[in-house]
Amino acid sequence: MNNLDIFSENDMARRSVDAVIKLSEKFKKDKGRLPVLMEVCGSHTMAFAKTGIKQRLSEHVKLIAGPGCPVCVTDQKSIDAMIQLSEIPDTIICTFGDMMRVPGSKYSLMKAKTEGKDIRVVYSPLESVKIAQNNPDKEVVFLGIGFETTIPVLALAVRDAENLELSNYTIWMTTKLVEPVLRSLLDSGEVMVDGLLLPGHVSVVLGKKSYDFLMNEYKVPSVITGFEPVQLLTGIYKSVDLLLHQKAEVINDYPHVVKNEGNLVARRLLEKYFKLNDEAWRGMSKIPNSGLVFKDRYARFDAKKKFNVHVKEPRKTKCRCGEIIKGSINPEECVLFNKGCTPTHPIGPCMVSTEGTCAAHYQYMREE
């Protein structure tokens, strides 16, 4: 089935598309251009391409992918350091699957595994704690990437390791926070954005209230939305409606899971184990207080302190993932897209990750 067929099989989706088009035509008539919305979430980016929504609305709403893919925003130097970790004798590296094929300056974790390094793909950080428990003669390091959606589970892993009194378990923290990167993007003025589509899953932890700064300080209309086609279309509709009425509000359009205060249990876990830290982002250098590190009390679980890993400055390539995650360019504007860089031979993380913008364009939007 062609992905666009979903609109002929789902009457609600079809009517939602018609409503968005009708509203965007009003915007075009008033402003003389398309409304520009940035989806902050990598899962939204993939869903827009996979369902055909982005293609169907291309002449009515400009949808820009933002820095929402956790693998893609991890800077090259951090990836090189993670790969170098695998070279330390008697060490087991545990990671989410997306990281395996991300190219480092020399090679990937996948290549390191084929050369005999002990690298294991897990579906949860909690699995890595069990691996550490079962291998007391080995050092076990979990590669901690991700946004507020993932970080509470990292905290649970540390809690388990603490309860088990493990001395051979650490996490290499390169996590990211949503608010600082949104502030950095909006302050930079590099990309013209009328409104934001905010990630449903991250918002479950953060809560609607955490986005008040978008309304109060930046006057940017924003809508928290889910991941199903009708939810995505409703999010677009409400965003354009806010623009037409010049209302800089934050709408929670995912209210059955996103609460005003967020998940307080998860947030308390973050506050217990971690503190703010300046974090390097691909293509954006270091953003102040945009990541988390262990509090001093839990420093024994910090892989960066336990292992003496130093890497050189990464070699430069023609990969433009840094600009793509900022929404500055589309994947097709990169000279490597679908030429030197493909899913079977990726040059940058945006082509590897299941939430990557280049992967979305290659799989669903590429012209044959």
GROMACS .gro file of C-alpha atoms in nm:
model
  368
    1MET     CA    1   0.000   0.000   0.000
    2ASN     CA    2   0.135   0.343  -0.086
    3ASN     CA    3   0.176   0.547   0.230
    4LEU     CA    4  -0.048   0.817   0.087
    5ASP     CA    5  -0.334   0.565   0.065
    6ILE     CA    6  -0.388   0.607   0.437
    7PHE     CA    7  -0.582   0.922   0.357
    8SER     CA    8  -0.833   0.737   0.137
    9GLU     CA    9  -0.881   0.464   0.398
   10ASN     CA   10  -0.919   0.684   0.699
   11ASP     CA   11  -1.197   0.935   0.666
   12MET     CA   12  -1.095   1.124   0.979
   13ALA     CA   13  -0.741   1.166   0.850
   14ARG     CA   14  -0.870   1.283   0.511
   15ARG     CA   15  -1.097   1.539   0.672
   16SER     CA   16  -0.809   1.653   0.893
   17VAL     CA   17  -0.591   1.706   0.586
   18ASP     CA   18  -0.864   1.909   0.419
   19ALA     CA   19  -0.903   2.122   0.732
   20VAL     CA   20  -0.528   2.190   0.752
   21ILE     CA   21  -0.515   2.286   0.383
   22LYS     CA   22  -0.813   2.519   0.420
   23LEU     CA   23  -0.654   2.691   0.720
   24SER     CA   24  -0.310   2.716   0.561
   25GLU     CA   25  -0.462   2.881   0.254
   26LYS     CA   26  -0.589   3.157   0.483
   27PHE     CA   27  -0.237   3.195   0.624
   28LYS     CA   28  -0.088   3.208   0.274
   29LYS     CA   29  -0.340   3.474   0.173
   30ASP     CA   30  -0.257   3.686   0.481
   31LYS     CA   31   0.120   3.640   0.486
   32GLY     CA   32   0.207   3.560   0.126
   33ARG     CA   33   0.398   3.245   0.226
   34LEU     CA   34   0.357   2.903   0.385
   35PRO     CA   35   0.336   2.863   0.763
   36VAL     CA   36   0.664   2.715   0.893
   37LEU     CA   37   0.647   2.458   1.175
   38MET     CA   38   0.938   2.270   1.335
   39GLU     CA   39   0.879   1.922   1.473
   40VAL     CA   40   1.120   1.891   1.765
   41CYS     CA   41   1.090   1.512   1.789
   42GLY     CA   42   1.270   1.258   1.569
   43SER     CA   43   0.977   1.020   1.602
   44HIS     CA   44   0.752   1.294   1.462
   45THR     CA   45   0.994   1.342   1.173
   46MET     CA   46   0.979   0.973   1.084
   47ALA     CA   47   0.599   0.960   1.129
   48PHE     CA   48   0.544   1.262   0.902
   49ALA     CA   49   0.746   1.097   0.625
   50LYS     CA   50   0.618   0.742   0.674
   51THR     CA   51   0.248   0.837   0.672
   52GLY     CA   52   0.289   1.073   0.377
   53ILE     CA   53   0.167   1.375   0.573
   54LYS     CA   54   0.477   1.580   0.492
   55GLN     CA   55   0.452   1.500   0.122
   56ARG     CA   56   0.076   1.565   0.110
   57LEU     CA   57   0.105   1.904   0.282
   58SER     CA   58   0.426   2.017   0.111
   59GLU     CA   59   0.251   2.292  -0.084
   60HIS     CA   60   0.054   2.411   0.219
   61VAL     CA   61   0.271   2.382   0.534
   62LYS     CA   62   0.651   2.380   0.557
   63LEU     CA   63   0.754   2.116   0.811
   64ILE     CA   64   1.116   2.141   0.936
   65ALA     CA   65   1.286   1.864   1.134
   66GLY     CA   66   1.453   1.985   1.452
   67PRO     CA   67   1.710   1.845   1.699
   68GLY     CA   68   1.499   1.560   1.836
   69CYS     CA   69   1.693   1.250   1.739
   70PRO     CA   70   1.916   1.148   2.034
   71VAL     CA   71   2.169   0.962   1.820
   72CYS     CA   72   2.190   1.244   1.565
   73VAL     CA   73   2.259   1.520   1.818
   74THR     CA   74   2.546   1.328   1.984
   75ASP     CA   75   2.864   1.503   1.877
   76GLN     CA   76   3.139   1.324   1.688
   77LYS     CA   77   3.394   1.347   1.968
   78SER     CA   78   3.157   1.170   2.209
   79ILE     CA   79   3.099   0.892   1.957
   80ASP     CA   80   3.475   0.848   1.909
   81ALA     CA   81   3.517   0.827   2.288
   82MET     CA   82   3.243   0.563   2.316
   83ILE     CA   83   3.413   0.351   2.049
   84GLN     CA   84   3.750   0.392   2.222
   85LEU     CA   85   3.592   0.265   2.545
   86SER     CA   86   3.532  -0.068   2.374
   87GLU     CA   87   3.910  -0.109   2.331
   88ILE     CA   88   3.972  -0.119   2.708
   89PRO     CA   89   4.049  -0.483   2.808
   90ASP     CA   90   3.790  -0.673   3.013
   91THR     CA   91   3.518  -0.419   2.935
   92ILE     CA   92   3.163  -0.486   2.815
   93ILE     CA   93   2.993  -0.200   2.632
   94CYS     CA   94   2.612  -0.198   2.641
   95THR     CA   95   2.417   0.028   2.406
   96PHE     CA   96   2.090   0.089   2.228
   97GLY     CA   97   2.093  -0.060   1.877
   98ASP     CA   98   2.087   0.274   1.692
   99MET     CA   99   2.439   0.353   1.809
  100MET     CA  100   2.598   0.042   1.657
  101ARG     CA  101   2.627   0.169   1.300
  102VAL     CA  102   2.697   0.538   1.371
  103PRO     CA  103   3.034   0.613   1.208
  104GLY     CA  104   3.317   0.731   1.429
  105SER     CA  105   3.623   0.902   1.288
  106LYS     CA  106   3.786   0.561   1.226
  107TYR     CA  107   3.511   0.301   1.251
  108SER     CA  108   3.182   0.216   1.422
  109LEU     CA  109   3.083   0.010   1.726
  110MET     CA  110   2.960  -0.253   1.480
  111LYS     CA  111   3.307  -0.275   1.324
  112ALA     CA  112   3.462  -0.296   1.670
  113LYS     CA  113   3.227  -0.583   1.756
  114THR     CA  114   3.324  -0.774   1.443
  115GLU     CA  115   3.685  -0.738   1.553
  116GLY     CA  116   3.609  -0.912   1.880
  117LYS     CA  117   3.521  -0.631   2.120
  118ASP     CA  118   3.246  -0.722   2.370
  119ILE     CA  119   2.965  -0.485   2.268
  120ARG     CA  120   2.606  -0.583   2.348
  121VAL     CA  121   2.279  -0.430   2.227
  122VAL     CA  122   2.018  -0.396   2.502
  123TYR     CA  123   1.662  -0.267   2.499
  124SER     CA  124   1.684  -0.110   2.844
  125PRO     CA  125   1.967   0.016   3.066
  126LEU     CA  126   1.829  -0.217   3.333
  127GLU     CA  127   1.954  -0.511   3.122
  128SER     CA  128   2.305  -0.371   3.143
  129VAL     CA  129   2.288  -0.380   3.524
  130LYS     CA  130   2.209  -0.753   3.509
  131ILE     CA  131   2.504  -0.803   3.275
  132ALA     CA  132   2.729  -0.631   3.529
  133GLN     CA  133   2.587  -0.849   3.807
  134ASN     CA  134   2.658  -1.163   3.604
  135ASN     CA  135   3.010  -1.055   3.505
  136PRO     CA  136   3.180  -0.935   3.824
  137ASP     CA  137   3.525  -0.976   3.668
  138LYS     CA  138   3.439  -0.729   3.387
  139GLU     CA  139   3.373  -0.356   3.374
  140VAL     CA  140   3.029  -0.285   3.223
  141VAL     CA  141   2.962   0.055   3.066
  142PHE     CA  142   2.624   0.167   2.936
  143LEU     CA  143   2.628   0.438   2.667
  144GLY     CA  144   2.381   0.691   2.804
  145ILE     CA  145   2.230   0.891   2.520
  146GLY     CA  146   1.880   1.034   2.498
  147PHE     CA  147   1.648   1.309   2.617
  148GLU     CA  148   1.420   1.336   2.919
  149THR     CA  149   1.229   1.032   2.793
  150THR     CA  150   1.527   0.804   2.852
  151ILE     CA  151   1.710   0.966   3.143
  152PRO     CA  152   1.467   0.842   3.416
  153VAL     CA  153   1.546   0.484   3.313
  154LEU     CA  154   1.917   0.562   3.346
  155ALA     CA  155   1.843   0.677   3.700
  156LEU     CA  156   1.661   0.349   3.768
  157ALA     CA  157   1.964   0.157   3.640
  158VAL     CA  158   2.190   0.347   3.881
  159ARG     CA  159   1.946   0.281   4.164
  160ASP     CA  160   1.956  -0.093   4.087
  161ALA     CA  161   2.336  -0.092   4.063
  162GLU     CA  162   2.351   0.092   4.395
  163ASN     CA  163   2.113  -0.154   4.563
  164LEU     CA  164   2.319  -0.446   4.431
  165GLU     CA  165   2.639  -0.273   4.552
  166LEU     CA  166   2.799  -0.317   4.210
  167SER     CA  167   3.145  -0.169   4.170
  168ASN     CA  168   3.184  -0.269   3.804
  169TYR     CA  169   2.894  -0.068   3.655
  170THR     CA  170   2.912   0.283   3.506
  171ILE     CA  171   2.726   0.501   3.254
  172TRP     CA  172   2.891   0.722   2.990
  173MET     CA  173   2.653   1.020   3.015
  174THR     CA  174   2.588   1.221   2.698
  175THR     CA  175   2.221   1.292   2.759
  176LYS     CA  176   2.045   1.603   2.629
  177LEU     CA  177   1.772   1.836   2.756
  178VAL     CA  178   1.498   1.987   2.541
  179GLU     CA  179   1.457   2.337   2.685
  180PRO     CA  180   1.822   2.454   2.645
  181VAL     CA  181   1.842   2.346   2.281
  182LEU     CA  182   1.511   2.514   2.197
  183ARG     CA  183   1.636   2.832   2.357
  184SER     CA  184   1.963   2.806   2.166
  185LEU     CA  185   1.784   2.756   1.834
  186LEU     CA  186   1.538   3.039   1.888
  187ASP     CA  187   1.811   3.275   2.012
  188SER     CA  188   2.034   3.199   1.712
  189GLY     CA  189   1.774   3.310   1.459
  190GLU     CA  190   1.933   3.076   1.202
  191VAL     CA  191   1.601   2.922   1.104
  192MET     CA  192   1.272   3.105   1.062
  193VAL     CA  193   1.008   2.912   1.257
  194ASP     CA  194   0.648   3.024   1.312
  195GLY     CA  195   0.552   2.747   1.555
  196LEU     CA  196   0.671   2.430   1.726
  197LEU     CA  197   0.528   2.078   1.739
  198LEU     CA  198   0.643   1.945   2.075
  199PRO     CA  199   0.724   1.578   2.148
  200GLY     CA  200   0.454   1.381   2.326
  201HIS     CA  201   0.681   1.134   2.504
  202VAL     CA  202   0.931   1.389   2.639
  203SER     CA  203   0.636   1.600   2.751
  204VAL     CA  204   0.507   1.309   2.961
  205VAL     CA  205   0.811   1.364   3.184
  206LEU     CA  206   0.845   1.742   3.153
  207GLY     CA  207   0.476   1.841   3.161
  208LYS     CA  208   0.305   2.123   2.973
  209LYS     CA  209   0.411   2.382   3.229
  210SER     CA  210   0.778   2.338   3.142
  211TYR     CA  211   0.713   2.497   2.801
  212ASP     CA  212   0.573   2.823   2.940
  213PHE     CA  213   0.898   2.997   2.840
  214LEU     CA  214   0.804   2.949   2.474
  215MET     CA  215   0.486   3.146   2.532
  216ASN     CA  216   0.610   3.403   2.782
  217GLU     CA  217   0.961   3.475   2.653
  218TYR     CA  218   0.968   3.380   2.284
  219LYS     CA  219   0.601   3.426   2.184
  220VAL     CA  220   0.618   3.107   1.976
  221PRO     CA  221   0.289   2.914   1.935
  222SER     CA  222   0.345   2.548   2.027
  223VAL     CA  223   0.141   2.229   2.038
  224ILE     CA  224   0.224   1.908   2.228
  225THR     CA  225   0.108   1.623   2.007
  226GLY     CA  226   0.108   1.244   1.977
  227PHE     CA  227   0.234   1.021   1.698
  228GLU     CA  228  -0.071   0.885   1.514
  229PRO     CA  229  -0.164   1.048   1.180
  230VAL     CA  230  -0.476   1.222   1.310
  231GLN     CA  231  -0.289   1.344   1.620
  232LEU     CA  232  -0.012   1.487   1.401
  233LEU     CA  233  -0.260   1.655   1.169
  234THR     CA  234  -0.456   1.799   1.460
  235GLY     CA  235  -0.131   1.937   1.600
  236ILE     CA  236  -0.058   2.109   1.269
  237TYR     CA  237  -0.414   2.242   1.247
  238LYS     CA  238  -0.404   2.390   1.597
  239SER     CA  239  -0.060   2.542   1.531
  240VAL     CA  240  -0.176   2.718   1.215
  241ASP     CA  241  -0.493   2.828   1.393
  242LEU     CA  242  -0.283   2.988   1.670
  243LEU     CA  243  -0.075   3.164   1.405
  244LEU     CA  244  -0.383   3.300   1.228
  245HIS     CA  245  -0.518   3.435   1.555
  246GLN     CA  246  -0.171   3.560   1.662
  247LYS     CA  247  -0.187   3.365   1.988
  248ALA     CA  248   0.146   3.257   2.137
  249GLU     CA  249  -0.002   2.976   2.347
  250VAL     CA  250   0.118   2.628   2.435
  251ILE     CA  251  -0.158   2.373   2.370
  252ASN     CA  252  -0.149   2.028   2.523
  253ASP     CA  253  -0.305   1.816   2.248
  254TYR     CA  254  -0.190   1.491   2.416
  255PRO     CA  255  -0.374   1.538   2.748
  256HIS     CA  256  -0.447   1.172   2.824
  257VAL     CA  257  -0.074   1.115   2.891
  258VAL     CA  258   0.080   1.462   2.932
  259LYS     CA  259  -0.005   1.642   3.255
  260ASN     CA  260   0.059   2.001   3.350
  261GLU     CA  261   0.332   1.915   3.602
  262GLY     CA  262   0.471   1.613   3.414
  263ASN     CA  263   0.577   1.288   3.577
  264LEU     CA  264   0.688   1.395   3.925
  265VAL     CA  265   0.827   1.052   4.013
  266ALA     CA  266   1.054   1.057   3.707
  267ARG     CA  267   1.161   1.415   3.770
  268ARG     CA  268   1.252   1.337   4.132
  269LEU     CA  269   1.470   1.049   4.007
  270LEU     CA  270   1.657   1.288   3.779
  271GLU     CA  271   1.705   1.537   4.061
  272LYS     CA  272   1.834   1.265   4.296
  273TYR     CA  273   2.115   1.133   4.075
  274PHE     CA  274   2.206   1.406   3.826
  275LYS     CA  275   2.296   1.773   3.800
  276LEU     CA  276   2.311   2.015   3.507
  277ASN     CA  277   2.618   2.025   3.288
  278ASP     CA  278   2.730   2.202   2.969
  279GLU     CA  279   2.687   1.950   2.685
  280ALA     CA  280   2.829   1.941   2.332
  281TRP     CA  281   2.575   1.898   2.050
  282ARG     CA  282   2.652   1.799   1.693
  283GLY     CA  283   2.673   2.114   1.484
  284MET     CA  284   2.597   2.341   1.779
  285SER     CA  285   2.909   2.319   2.000
  286LYS     CA  286   2.848   2.332   2.376
  287ILE     CA  287   2.515   2.459   2.503
  288PRO     CA  288   2.518   2.573   2.868
  289ASN     CA  289   2.330   2.343   3.109
  290SER     CA  290   2.193   2.132   2.823
  291GLY     CA  291   2.298   1.795   2.966
  292LEU     CA  292   2.325   1.604   3.292
  293VAL     CA  293   2.614   1.447   3.485
  294PHE     CA  294   2.623   1.249   3.807
  295LYS     CA  295   2.606   1.434   4.134
  296ASP     CA  296   2.929   1.400   4.334
  297ARG     CA  297   2.767   1.145   4.567
  298TYR     CA  298   2.717   0.907   4.271
  299ALA     CA  299   3.044   0.982   4.087
  300ARG     CA  300   3.146   0.615   4.119
  301PHE     CA  301   2.891   0.539   3.845
  302ASP     CA  302   3.041   0.799   3.608
  303ALA     CA  303   3.233   0.623   3.329
  304LYS     CA  304   3.398   0.950   3.224
  305LYS     CA  305   3.564   0.973   3.564
  306LYS     CA  306   3.647   0.605   3.594
  307PHE     CA  307   3.814   0.558   3.255
  308ASN     CA  308   4.095   0.766   3.115
  309VAL     CA  309   3.966   0.816   2.760
  310HIS     CA  310   4.110   1.093   2.546
  311VAL     CA  311   4.029   1.132   2.178
  312LYS     CA  312   4.163   1.364   1.912
  313GLU     CA  313   3.954   1.627   1.738
  314PRO     CA  314   3.741   1.440   1.481
  315ARG     CA  315   3.839   1.453   1.118
  316LYS     CA  316   3.618   1.676   0.906
  317THR     CA  317   3.394   1.529   0.637
  318LYS     CA  318   3.138   1.670   0.394
  319CYS     CA  319   2.858   1.534   0.615
  320ARG     CA  320   2.606   1.810   0.698
  321CYS     CA  321   2.417   1.635   0.980
  322GLY     CA  322   2.498   1.931   1.205
  323GLU     CA  323   2.299   2.165   0.980
  324ILE     CA  324   2.021   1.913   0.921
  325ILE     CA  325   1.941   1.868   1.291
  326LYS     CA  326   1.913   2.246   1.325
  327GLY     CA  327   1.667   2.261   1.037
  328SER     CA  328   1.905   2.481   0.836
  329ILE     CA  329   1.900   2.251   0.532
  330ASN     CA  330   1.707   1.951   0.401
  331PRO     CA  331   1.890   1.619   0.355
  332GLU     CA  332   1.876   1.658  -0.025
  333GLU     CA  333   2.092   1.969   0.007
  334CYS     CA  334   2.382   1.760   0.143
  335VAL     CA  335   2.616   1.658  -0.140
  336LEU     CA  336   2.652   1.312   0.018
  337PHE     CA  337   2.280   1.228   0.041
  338ASN     CA  338   2.194   0.915  -0.161
  339LYS     CA  339   2.542   0.926  -0.315
  340GLY     CA  340   2.828   0.870  -0.074
  341CYS     CA  341   2.584   0.839   0.217
  342THR     CA  342   2.315   0.570   0.215
  343PRO     CA  343   2.165   0.340   0.483
  344THR     CA  344   2.410   0.064   0.383
  345HIS     CA  345   2.704   0.306   0.383
  346PRO     CA  346   2.618   0.590   0.625
  347ILE     CA  347   2.852   0.884   0.667
  348GLY     CA  348   2.653   1.060   0.940
  349PRO     CA  349   2.411   0.958   1.219
  350CYS     CA  350   2.107   1.119   1.050
  351MET     CA  351   2.122   0.839   0.790
  352VAL     CA  352   2.163   0.565   1.053
  353SER     CA  353   1.911   0.639   1.325
  354THR     CA  354   1.551   0.521   1.307
  355GLU     CA  355   1.462   0.879   1.403
  356GLY     CA  356   1.709   1.045   1.164
  357THR     CA  357   1.591   1.303   0.912
  358CYS     CA  358   1.812   1.166   0.634
  359ALA     CA  359   1.685   0.812   0.699
  360ALA     CA  360   1.325   0.940   0.680
  361HIS     CA  361   1.389   1.122   0.353
  362TYR     CA  362   1.577   0.825   0.206
  363GLN     CA  363   1.311   0.569   0.295
  364TYR     CA  364   0.994   0.763   0.220
  365MET     CA  365   1.061   1.088   0.030
  366ARG     CA  366   1.345   1.012  -0.208
  367GLU     CA  367   1.281   1.055  -0.578
  368GLU     CA  368   1.374   0.738  -0.764
   0.00000   0.00000   0.00000
